[in-house]
Coordinates of C-alpha atoms and ligand atoms in Angstrom, one line a residue:
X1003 CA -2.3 24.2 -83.8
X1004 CA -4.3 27.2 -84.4
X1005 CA -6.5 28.2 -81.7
X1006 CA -9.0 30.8 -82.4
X1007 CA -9.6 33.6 -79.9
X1008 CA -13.4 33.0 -80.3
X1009 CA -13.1 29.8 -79.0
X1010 CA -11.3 30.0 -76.4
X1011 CA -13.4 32.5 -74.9
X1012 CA -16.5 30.5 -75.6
X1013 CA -14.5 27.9 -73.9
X1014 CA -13.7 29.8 -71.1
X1015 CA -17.2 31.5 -70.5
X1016 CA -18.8 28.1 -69.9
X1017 CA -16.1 26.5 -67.3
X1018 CA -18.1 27.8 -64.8
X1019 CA -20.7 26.3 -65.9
X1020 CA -19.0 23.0 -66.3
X1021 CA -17.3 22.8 -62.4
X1022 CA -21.0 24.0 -61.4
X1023 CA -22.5 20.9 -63.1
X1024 CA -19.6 18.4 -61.8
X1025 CA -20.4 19.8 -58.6
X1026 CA -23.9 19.3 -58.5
X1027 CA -23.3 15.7 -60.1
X1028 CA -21.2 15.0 -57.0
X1029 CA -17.3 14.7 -59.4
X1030 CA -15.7 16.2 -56.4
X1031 CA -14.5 13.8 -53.7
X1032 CA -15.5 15.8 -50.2
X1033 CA -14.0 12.3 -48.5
X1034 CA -11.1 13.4 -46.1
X1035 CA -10.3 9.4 -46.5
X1036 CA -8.3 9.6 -49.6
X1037 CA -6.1 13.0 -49.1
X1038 CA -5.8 15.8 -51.2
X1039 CA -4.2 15.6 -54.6
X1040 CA -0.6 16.4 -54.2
X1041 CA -0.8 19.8 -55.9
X1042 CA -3.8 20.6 -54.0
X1043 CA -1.9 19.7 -51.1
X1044 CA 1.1 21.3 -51.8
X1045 CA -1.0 24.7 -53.2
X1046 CA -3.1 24.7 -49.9
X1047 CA 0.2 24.7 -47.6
X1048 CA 1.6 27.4 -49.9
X1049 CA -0.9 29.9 -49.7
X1050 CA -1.7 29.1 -45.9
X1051 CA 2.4 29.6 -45.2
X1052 CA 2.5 32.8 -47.5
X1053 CA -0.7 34.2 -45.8
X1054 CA 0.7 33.5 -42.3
X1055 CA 3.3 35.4 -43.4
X1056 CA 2.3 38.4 -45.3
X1057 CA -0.6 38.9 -42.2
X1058 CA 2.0 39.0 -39.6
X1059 CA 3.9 41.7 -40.9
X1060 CA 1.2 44.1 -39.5
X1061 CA 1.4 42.2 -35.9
X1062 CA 3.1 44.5 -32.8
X1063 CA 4.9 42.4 -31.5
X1064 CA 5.3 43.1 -27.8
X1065 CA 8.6 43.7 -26.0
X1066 CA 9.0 40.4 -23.9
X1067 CA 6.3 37.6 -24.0
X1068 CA 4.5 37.6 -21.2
X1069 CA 5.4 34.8 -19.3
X1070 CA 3.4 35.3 -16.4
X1071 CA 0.6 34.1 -17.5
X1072 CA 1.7 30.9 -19.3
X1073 CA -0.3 29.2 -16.1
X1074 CA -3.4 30.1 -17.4
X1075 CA -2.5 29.3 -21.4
X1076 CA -1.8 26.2 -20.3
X1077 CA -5.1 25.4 -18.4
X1078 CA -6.6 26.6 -21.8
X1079 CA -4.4 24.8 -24.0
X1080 CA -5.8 21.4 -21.9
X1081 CA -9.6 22.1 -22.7
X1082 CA -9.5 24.2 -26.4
X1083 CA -6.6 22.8 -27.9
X1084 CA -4.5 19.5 -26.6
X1085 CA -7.7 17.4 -28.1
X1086 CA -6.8 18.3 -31.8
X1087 CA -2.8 19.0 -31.0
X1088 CA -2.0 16.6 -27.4
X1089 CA 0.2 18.0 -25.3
X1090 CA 3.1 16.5 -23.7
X1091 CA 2.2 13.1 -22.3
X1092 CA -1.6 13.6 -24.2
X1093 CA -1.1 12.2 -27.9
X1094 CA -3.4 13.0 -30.6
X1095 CA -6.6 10.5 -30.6
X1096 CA -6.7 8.7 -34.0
X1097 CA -10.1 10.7 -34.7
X1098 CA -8.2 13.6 -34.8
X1099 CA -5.7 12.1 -36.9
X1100 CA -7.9 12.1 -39.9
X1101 CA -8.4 15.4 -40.0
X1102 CA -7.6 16.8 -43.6
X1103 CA -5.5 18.4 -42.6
X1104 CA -4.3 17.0 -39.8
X1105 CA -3.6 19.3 -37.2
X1106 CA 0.1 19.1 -36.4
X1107 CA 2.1 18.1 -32.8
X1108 CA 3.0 22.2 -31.8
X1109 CA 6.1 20.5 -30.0
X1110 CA 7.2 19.9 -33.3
X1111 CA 6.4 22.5 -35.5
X1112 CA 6.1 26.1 -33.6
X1113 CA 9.9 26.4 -34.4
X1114 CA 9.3 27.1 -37.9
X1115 CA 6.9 30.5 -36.6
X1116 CA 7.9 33.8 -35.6
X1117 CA 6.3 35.2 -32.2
X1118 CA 4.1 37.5 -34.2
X1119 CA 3.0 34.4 -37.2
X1120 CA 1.9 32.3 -34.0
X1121 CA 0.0 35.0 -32.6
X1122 CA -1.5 35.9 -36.2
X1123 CA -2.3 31.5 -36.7
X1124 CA -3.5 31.8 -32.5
X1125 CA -6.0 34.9 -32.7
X1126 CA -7.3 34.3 -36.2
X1127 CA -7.1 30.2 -36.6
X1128 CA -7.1 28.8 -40.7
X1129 CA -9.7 28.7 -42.9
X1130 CA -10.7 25.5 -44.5
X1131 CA -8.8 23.6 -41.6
X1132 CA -10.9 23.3 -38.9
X1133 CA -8.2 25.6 -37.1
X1134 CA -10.3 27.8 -34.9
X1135 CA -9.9 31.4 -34.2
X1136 CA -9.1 32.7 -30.6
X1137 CA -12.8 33.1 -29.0
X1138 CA -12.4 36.7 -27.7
X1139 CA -11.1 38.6 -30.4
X1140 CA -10.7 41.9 -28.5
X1141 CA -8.1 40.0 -26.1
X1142 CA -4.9 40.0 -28.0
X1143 CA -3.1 39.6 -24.5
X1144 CA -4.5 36.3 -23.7
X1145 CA -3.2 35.2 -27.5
X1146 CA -0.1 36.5 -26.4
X1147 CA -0.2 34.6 -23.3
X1148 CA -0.9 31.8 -25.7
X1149 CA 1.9 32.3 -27.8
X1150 CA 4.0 32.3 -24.8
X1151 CA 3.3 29.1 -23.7
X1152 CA 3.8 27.4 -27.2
X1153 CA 7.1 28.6 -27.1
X1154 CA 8.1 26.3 -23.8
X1155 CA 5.9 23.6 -25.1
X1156 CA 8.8 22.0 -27.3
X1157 CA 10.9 21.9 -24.2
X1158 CA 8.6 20.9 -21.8
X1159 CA 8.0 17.8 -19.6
X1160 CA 4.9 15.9 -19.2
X1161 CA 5.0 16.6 -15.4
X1162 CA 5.5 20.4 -15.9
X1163 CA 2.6 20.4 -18.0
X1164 CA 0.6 18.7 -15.9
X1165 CA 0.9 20.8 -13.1
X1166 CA 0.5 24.2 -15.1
X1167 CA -2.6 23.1 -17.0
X1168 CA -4.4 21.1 -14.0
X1169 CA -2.7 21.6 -11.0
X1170 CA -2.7 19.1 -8.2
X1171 CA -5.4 17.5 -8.2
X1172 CA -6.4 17.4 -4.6
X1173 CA -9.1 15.8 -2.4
X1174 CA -12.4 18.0 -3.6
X1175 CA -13.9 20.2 -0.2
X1176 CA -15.7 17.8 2.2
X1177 CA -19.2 18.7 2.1
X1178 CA -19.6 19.2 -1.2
X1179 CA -22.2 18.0 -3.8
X1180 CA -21.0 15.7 -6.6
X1181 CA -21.4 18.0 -9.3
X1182 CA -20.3 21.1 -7.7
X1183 CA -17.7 19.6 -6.9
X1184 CA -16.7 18.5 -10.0
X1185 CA -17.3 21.9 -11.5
X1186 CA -14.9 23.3 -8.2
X1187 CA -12.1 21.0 -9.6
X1188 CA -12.0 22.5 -12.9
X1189 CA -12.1 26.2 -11.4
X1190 CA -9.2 24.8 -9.2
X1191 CA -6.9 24.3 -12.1
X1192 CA -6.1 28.0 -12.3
X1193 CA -7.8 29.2 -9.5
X1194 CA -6.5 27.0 -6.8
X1195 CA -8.8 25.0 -4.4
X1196 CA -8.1 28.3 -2.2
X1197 CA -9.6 30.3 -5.2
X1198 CA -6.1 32.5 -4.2
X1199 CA -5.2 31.6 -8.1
X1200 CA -2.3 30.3 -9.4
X1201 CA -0.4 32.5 -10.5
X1202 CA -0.2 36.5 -11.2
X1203 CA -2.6 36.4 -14.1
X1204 CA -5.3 35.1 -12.0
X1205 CA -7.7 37.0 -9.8
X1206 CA -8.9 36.4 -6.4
X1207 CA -11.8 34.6 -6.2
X1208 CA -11.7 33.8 -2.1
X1209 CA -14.0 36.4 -0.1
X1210 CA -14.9 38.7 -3.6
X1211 CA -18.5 40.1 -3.0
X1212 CA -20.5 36.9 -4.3
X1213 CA -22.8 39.3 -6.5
X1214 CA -20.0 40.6 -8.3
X1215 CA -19.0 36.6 -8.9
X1216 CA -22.2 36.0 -10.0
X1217 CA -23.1 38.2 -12.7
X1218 CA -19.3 37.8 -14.0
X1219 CA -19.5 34.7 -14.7
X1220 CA -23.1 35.5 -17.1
X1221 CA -21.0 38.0 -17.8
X1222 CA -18.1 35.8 -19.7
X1223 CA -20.9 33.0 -20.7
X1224 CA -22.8 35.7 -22.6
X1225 CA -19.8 37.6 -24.2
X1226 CA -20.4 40.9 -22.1
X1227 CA -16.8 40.4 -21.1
X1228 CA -14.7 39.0 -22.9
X1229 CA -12.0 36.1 -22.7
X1230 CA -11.3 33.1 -24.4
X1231 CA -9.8 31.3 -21.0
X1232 CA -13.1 32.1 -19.1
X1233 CA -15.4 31.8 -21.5
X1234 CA -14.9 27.9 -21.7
X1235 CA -14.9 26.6 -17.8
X1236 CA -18.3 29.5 -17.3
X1237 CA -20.4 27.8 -20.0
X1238 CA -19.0 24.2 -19.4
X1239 CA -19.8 24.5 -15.8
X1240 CA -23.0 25.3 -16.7
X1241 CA -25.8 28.4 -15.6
X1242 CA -27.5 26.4 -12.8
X1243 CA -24.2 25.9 -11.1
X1244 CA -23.1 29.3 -11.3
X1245 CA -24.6 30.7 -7.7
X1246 CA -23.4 27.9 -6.1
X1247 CA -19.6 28.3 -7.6
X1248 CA -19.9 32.2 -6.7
X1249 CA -21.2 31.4 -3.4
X1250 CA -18.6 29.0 -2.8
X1251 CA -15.6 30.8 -4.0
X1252 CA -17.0 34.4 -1.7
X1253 CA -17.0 32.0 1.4
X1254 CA -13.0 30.8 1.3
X1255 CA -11.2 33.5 3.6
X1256 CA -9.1 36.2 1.7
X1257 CA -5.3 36.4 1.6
X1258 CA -3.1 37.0 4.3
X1259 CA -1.5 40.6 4.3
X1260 CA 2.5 40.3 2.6
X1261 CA 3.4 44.1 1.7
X1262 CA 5.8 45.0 -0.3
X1263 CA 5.9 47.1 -3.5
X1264 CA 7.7 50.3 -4.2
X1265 CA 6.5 52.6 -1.5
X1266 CA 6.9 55.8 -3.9
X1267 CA 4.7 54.1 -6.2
X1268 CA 2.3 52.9 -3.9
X1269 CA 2.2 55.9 -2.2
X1270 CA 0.9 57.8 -5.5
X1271 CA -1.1 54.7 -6.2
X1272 CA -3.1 55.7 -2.6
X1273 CA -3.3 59.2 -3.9
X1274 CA -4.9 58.8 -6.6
X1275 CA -7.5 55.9 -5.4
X1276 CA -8.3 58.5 -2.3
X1277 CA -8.4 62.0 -4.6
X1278 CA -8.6 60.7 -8.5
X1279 CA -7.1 62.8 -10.9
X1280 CA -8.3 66.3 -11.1
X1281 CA -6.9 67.1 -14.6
X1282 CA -7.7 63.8 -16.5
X1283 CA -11.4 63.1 -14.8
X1284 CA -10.3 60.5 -13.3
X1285 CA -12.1 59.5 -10.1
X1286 CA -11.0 58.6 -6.8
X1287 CA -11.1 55.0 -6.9
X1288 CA -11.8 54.4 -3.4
X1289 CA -15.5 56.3 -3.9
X1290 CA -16.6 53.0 -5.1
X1291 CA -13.7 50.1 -4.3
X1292 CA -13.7 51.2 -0.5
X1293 CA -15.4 48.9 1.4
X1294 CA -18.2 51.0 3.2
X1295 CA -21.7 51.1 1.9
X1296 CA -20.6 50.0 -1.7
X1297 CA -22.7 48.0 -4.1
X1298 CA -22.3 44.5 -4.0
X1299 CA -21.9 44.3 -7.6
X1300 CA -18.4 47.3 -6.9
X1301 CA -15.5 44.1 -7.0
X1302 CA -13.7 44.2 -3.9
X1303 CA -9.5 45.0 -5.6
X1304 CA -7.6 45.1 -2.9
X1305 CA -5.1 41.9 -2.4
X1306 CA -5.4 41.7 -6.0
X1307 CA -2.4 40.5 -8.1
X1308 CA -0.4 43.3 -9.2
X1309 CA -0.1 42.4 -12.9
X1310 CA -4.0 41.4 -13.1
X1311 CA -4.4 45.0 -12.2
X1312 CA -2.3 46.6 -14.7
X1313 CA -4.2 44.4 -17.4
X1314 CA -7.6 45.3 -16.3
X1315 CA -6.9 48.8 -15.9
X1316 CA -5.4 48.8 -19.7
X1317 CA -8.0 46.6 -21.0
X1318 CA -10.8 49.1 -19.4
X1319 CA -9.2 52.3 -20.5
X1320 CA -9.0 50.6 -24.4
X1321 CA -12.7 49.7 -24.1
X1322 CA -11.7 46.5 -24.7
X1323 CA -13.1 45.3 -21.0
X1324 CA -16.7 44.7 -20.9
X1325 CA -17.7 43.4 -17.6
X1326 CA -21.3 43.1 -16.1
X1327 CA -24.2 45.8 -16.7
X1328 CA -22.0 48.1 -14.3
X1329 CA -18.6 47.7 -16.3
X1330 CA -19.1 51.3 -18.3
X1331 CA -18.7 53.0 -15.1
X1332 CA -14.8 51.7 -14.6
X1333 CA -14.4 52.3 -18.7
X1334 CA -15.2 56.1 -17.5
X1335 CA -12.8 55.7 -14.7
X1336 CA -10.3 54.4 -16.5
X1337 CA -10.4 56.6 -19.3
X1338 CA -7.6 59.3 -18.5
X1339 CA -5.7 57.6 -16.5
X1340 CA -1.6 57.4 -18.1
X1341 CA 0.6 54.0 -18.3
X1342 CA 2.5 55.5 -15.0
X1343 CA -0.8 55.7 -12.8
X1344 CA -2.0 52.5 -13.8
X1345 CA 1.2 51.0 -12.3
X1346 CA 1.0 52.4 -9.1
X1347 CA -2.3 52.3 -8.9
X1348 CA -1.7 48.7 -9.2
X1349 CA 1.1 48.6 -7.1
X1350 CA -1.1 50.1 -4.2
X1351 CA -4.6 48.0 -4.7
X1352 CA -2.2 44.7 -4.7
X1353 CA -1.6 45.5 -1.1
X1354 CA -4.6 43.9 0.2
X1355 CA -5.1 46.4 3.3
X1356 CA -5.6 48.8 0.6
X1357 CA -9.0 49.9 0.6
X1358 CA -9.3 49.1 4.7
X1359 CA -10.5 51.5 7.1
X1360 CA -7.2 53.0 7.5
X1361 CA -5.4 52.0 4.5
X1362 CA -1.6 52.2 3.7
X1363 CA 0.3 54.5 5.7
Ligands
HEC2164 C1 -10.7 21.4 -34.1 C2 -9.2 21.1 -34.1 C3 -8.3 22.2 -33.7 C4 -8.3 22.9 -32.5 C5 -9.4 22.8 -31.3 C6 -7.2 23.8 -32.5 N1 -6.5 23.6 -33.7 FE1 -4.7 24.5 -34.2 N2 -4.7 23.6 -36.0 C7 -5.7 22.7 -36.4 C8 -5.4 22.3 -37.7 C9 -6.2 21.3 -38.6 C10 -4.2 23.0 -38.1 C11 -3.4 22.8 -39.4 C12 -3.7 24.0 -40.3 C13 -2.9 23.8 -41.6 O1 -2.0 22.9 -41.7 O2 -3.2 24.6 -42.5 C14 -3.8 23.8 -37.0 C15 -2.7 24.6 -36.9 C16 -2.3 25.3 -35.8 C17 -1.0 26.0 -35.7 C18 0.0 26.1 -36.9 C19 0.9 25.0 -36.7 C20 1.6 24.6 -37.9 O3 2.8 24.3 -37.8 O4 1.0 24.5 -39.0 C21 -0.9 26.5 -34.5 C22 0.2 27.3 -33.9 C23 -2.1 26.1 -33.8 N3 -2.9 25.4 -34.6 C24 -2.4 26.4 -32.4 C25 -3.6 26.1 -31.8 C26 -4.0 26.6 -30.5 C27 -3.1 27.4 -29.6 C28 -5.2 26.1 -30.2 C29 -6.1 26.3 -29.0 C30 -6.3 27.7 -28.7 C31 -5.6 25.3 -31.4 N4 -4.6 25.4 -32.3 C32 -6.9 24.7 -31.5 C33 -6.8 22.2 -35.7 C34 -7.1 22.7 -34.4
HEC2165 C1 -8.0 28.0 -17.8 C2 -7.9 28.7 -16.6 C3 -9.2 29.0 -15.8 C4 -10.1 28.2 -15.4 C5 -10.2 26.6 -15.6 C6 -11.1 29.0 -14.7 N1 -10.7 30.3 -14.7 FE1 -11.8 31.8 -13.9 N2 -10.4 33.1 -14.6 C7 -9.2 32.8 -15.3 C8 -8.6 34.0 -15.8 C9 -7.3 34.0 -16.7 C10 -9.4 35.1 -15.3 C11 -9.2 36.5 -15.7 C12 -9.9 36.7 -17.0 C13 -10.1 38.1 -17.5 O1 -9.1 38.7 -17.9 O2 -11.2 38.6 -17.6 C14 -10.5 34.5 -14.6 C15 -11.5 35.3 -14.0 C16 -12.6 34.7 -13.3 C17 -13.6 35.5 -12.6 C18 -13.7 37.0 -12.6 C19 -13.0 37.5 -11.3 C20 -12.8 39.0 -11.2 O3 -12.2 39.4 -10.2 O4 -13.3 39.7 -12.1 C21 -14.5 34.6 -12.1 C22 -15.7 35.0 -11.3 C23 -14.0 33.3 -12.4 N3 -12.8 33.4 -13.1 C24 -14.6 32.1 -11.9 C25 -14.2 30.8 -12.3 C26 -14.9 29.7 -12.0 C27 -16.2 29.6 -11.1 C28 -14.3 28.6 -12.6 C29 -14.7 27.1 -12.6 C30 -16.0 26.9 -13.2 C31 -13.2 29.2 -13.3 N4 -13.1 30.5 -13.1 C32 -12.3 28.4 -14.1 C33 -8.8 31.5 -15.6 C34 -9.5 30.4 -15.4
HEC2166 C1 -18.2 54.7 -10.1 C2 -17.7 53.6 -9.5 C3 -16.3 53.2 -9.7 C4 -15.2 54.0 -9.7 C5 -15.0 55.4 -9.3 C6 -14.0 53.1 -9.9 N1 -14.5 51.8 -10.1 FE1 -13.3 50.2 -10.5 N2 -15.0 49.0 -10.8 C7 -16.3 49.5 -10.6 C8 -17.2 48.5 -11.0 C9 -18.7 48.5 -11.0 C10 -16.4 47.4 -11.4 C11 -16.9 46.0 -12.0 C12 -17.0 46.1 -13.5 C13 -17.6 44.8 -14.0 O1 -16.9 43.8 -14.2 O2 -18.8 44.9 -14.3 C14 -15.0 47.8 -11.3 C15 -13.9 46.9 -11.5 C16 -12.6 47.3 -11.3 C17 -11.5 46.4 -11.5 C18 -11.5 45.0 -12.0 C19 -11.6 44.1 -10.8 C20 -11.6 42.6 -11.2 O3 -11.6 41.8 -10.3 O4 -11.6 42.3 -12.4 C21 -10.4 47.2 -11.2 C22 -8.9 46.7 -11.2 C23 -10.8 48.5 -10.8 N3 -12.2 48.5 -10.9 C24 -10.0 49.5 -10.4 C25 -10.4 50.8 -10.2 C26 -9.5 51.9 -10.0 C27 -8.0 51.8 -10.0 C28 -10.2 53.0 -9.9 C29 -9.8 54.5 -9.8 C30 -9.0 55.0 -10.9 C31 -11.6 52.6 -10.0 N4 -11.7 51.3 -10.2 C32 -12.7 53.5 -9.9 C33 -16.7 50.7 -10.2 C34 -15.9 51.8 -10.0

């Protein structure tokens, strides 16, 4: 058959038109009811796969994951993720089940994903699937965190999960209003009911300066510092509860002095929290972190965990931090400081005597 050129591009300059028109006339089925067409289907799954794939080629993929903070990825997995995927001993709920597409059981399908094509599917979620991106963009060590965790998740036992994503769930502190104290046991799943936190990616809530609480929490409800694992249990607990969780966790007494560290490390850790860097503008630390006549809003660090440290000092020194209306002063501090000082200046503030009176010998 002879097809003549004119034609066909009279043909093809009104398709447009045509798929416009069955659109607007409703032809296209929008129903998740029914499924895709096969080849739709199978032409979606090829292009998200390929995409996945090609994307993560770009991805650094870090050294070793970081394991310890798998507690916290699991406390978030609970609340932004186990009600489309479960988790173990949480099946799907047959809403989520007719999803189009449906989102899979991880346990069963991370294995087919490199580290780096989870973190690429974790930080930037799928279009068209209802696959959500990671809420704090700037935060690739929380997706990492997250990526960590999904790699135990096939292996791991309902009761393991349990007690990484909620804890146990203990009596709620006598005294206590209802809803406080409902808020206090979602806090508690990473932050312990001692607000100590569980784990070395958590910080110390128990006897931080209450301001400083405060306005960090509107801080992580209004973006101004960013993280996806905060962001959800600040805005679910809700703005009216907020001085009474900060006033709470300030209260609970501080932890008990353990030690330890490399004392050549924390011994230039000290130096450089009492004299700051000269050469690289950095400041002395303890100008602002000691704990005479500072503003309550200055975070008390000392007795910190060492690795939550080293991450906020990283994460302030890429500008990637944020914090309250104060938080550009620490970006400053943190500006010149090298990969060496931040570990022993982490090493030293982790020692909770650290910015006491008389300080580490
Ligand atoms: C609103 C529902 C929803 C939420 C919430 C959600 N996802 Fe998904 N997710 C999906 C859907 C749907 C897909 C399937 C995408 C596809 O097949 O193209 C998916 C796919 C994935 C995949 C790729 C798995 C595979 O084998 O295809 C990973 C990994 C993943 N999600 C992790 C997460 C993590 C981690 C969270 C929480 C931070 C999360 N998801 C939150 C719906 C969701
Ligand atoms: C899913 C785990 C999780 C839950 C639940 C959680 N937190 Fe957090 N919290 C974290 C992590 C992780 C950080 C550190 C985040 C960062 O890097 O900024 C944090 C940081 C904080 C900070 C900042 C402390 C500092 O030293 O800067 C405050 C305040 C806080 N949480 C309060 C709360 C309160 C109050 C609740 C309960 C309403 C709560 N958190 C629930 C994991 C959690
Ligand atoms: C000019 C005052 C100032 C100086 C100097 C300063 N800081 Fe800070 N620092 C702050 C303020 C203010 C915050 C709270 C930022 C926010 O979240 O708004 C902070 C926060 C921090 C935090 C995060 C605490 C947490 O719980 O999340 C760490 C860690 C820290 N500083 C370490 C240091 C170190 C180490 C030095 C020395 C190199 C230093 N700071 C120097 C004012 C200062």
């Amino acid at each position: 058959m002879h097809i003549s050129w004119k034609k066909l591009a009279i043909a093809l300059a009104i398709l447009p038109f045509v798929v416009v028109l069955a659109a607007w006339i409703g032809f296209f089925n929008v129903g998740a009811s029914s499924g895709h067409w096969k080849i739709t289907e199978w032409f979606l799954h090829f292009a998200m796969r390929s995409a996945v794939r090609t994307y993560a080629l770009a991805v650094d993929v870090p050294e070793a994951l970081p394991r310890h903070a798998i507690q916290p990825a699991a406390g978030h997995f609970a609340r932004g993720c186990a009600i489309c995927h479960g988790a173990p001993g949480e099946p799907r709920s047959p809403v989520v089940t007719r999803m189009l597409p449906q989102p899979p059981d991880l346990a069963g399908t991370v294995g087919e994903w490199t580290d780096a094509q989870l973190f690429r599917l974790v930080k930037h979620g799928v279009r068209f699937t209802g696959m959500p991106a990671w809420p704090a963009q700037e935060r690739d060590d929380e997706v990492w965190a997250m990526v960590a965790f999904l790699r135990e998740l096939p292996s791991m036992d309902e009761a393991t999960y349990r007690d990484l994503a909620y804890g146990e769930r203990l009596a709620p502190p006598a005294g206590v209003a209802g809803i406080l104290r409902q808020a206090l046991a979602d806090c508690a799943r990473c932050h312990g009911e001692d607000g100590l936190g569980r784990g070395p990616a958590i910080p110390v809530l128990a006897g931080q300066s209450e301001a400083y609480l405060l306005e960090s929490l509107r801080a992580y409800a209004a973006g101004g510092r960013a993280s996806g694992m905060m962001s959800l249990p600040a805005i679910a607990a809700g703005s009216h509860l907020w001085p009474d969780l900060a006033r709470h966790f300030a209260a609970l007494p501080t932890t008990d002095p353990d030690g330890g560290g490399d004392p050549a490390l924390v011994r230039r850790g000290k130096e450089i929290a009492g004299r700051g860097v000269k050469a690289a503008s950095v400041p002395a630390c303890l100008g602002c972190h000691g704990r005479q006549d500072r503003s309550p809003l200055y975070p008390s660090i000392a007795g910190q965990p060492e690795r939550y440290i080293e991450a906020q000092l990283g994460l302030f020194r890429a500008g990637k931090r944020g914090g309250t209306r104060f938080g550009h002063l620490m970006a400053n501090a943190a500006k010149g400081l090298t990969n060496e000082d931040i570990r022993a200046l982490a090493a030293y503030f982790s020692l909770p005597a650290a910015s006491s009176a008389t300080g580490v010998q």
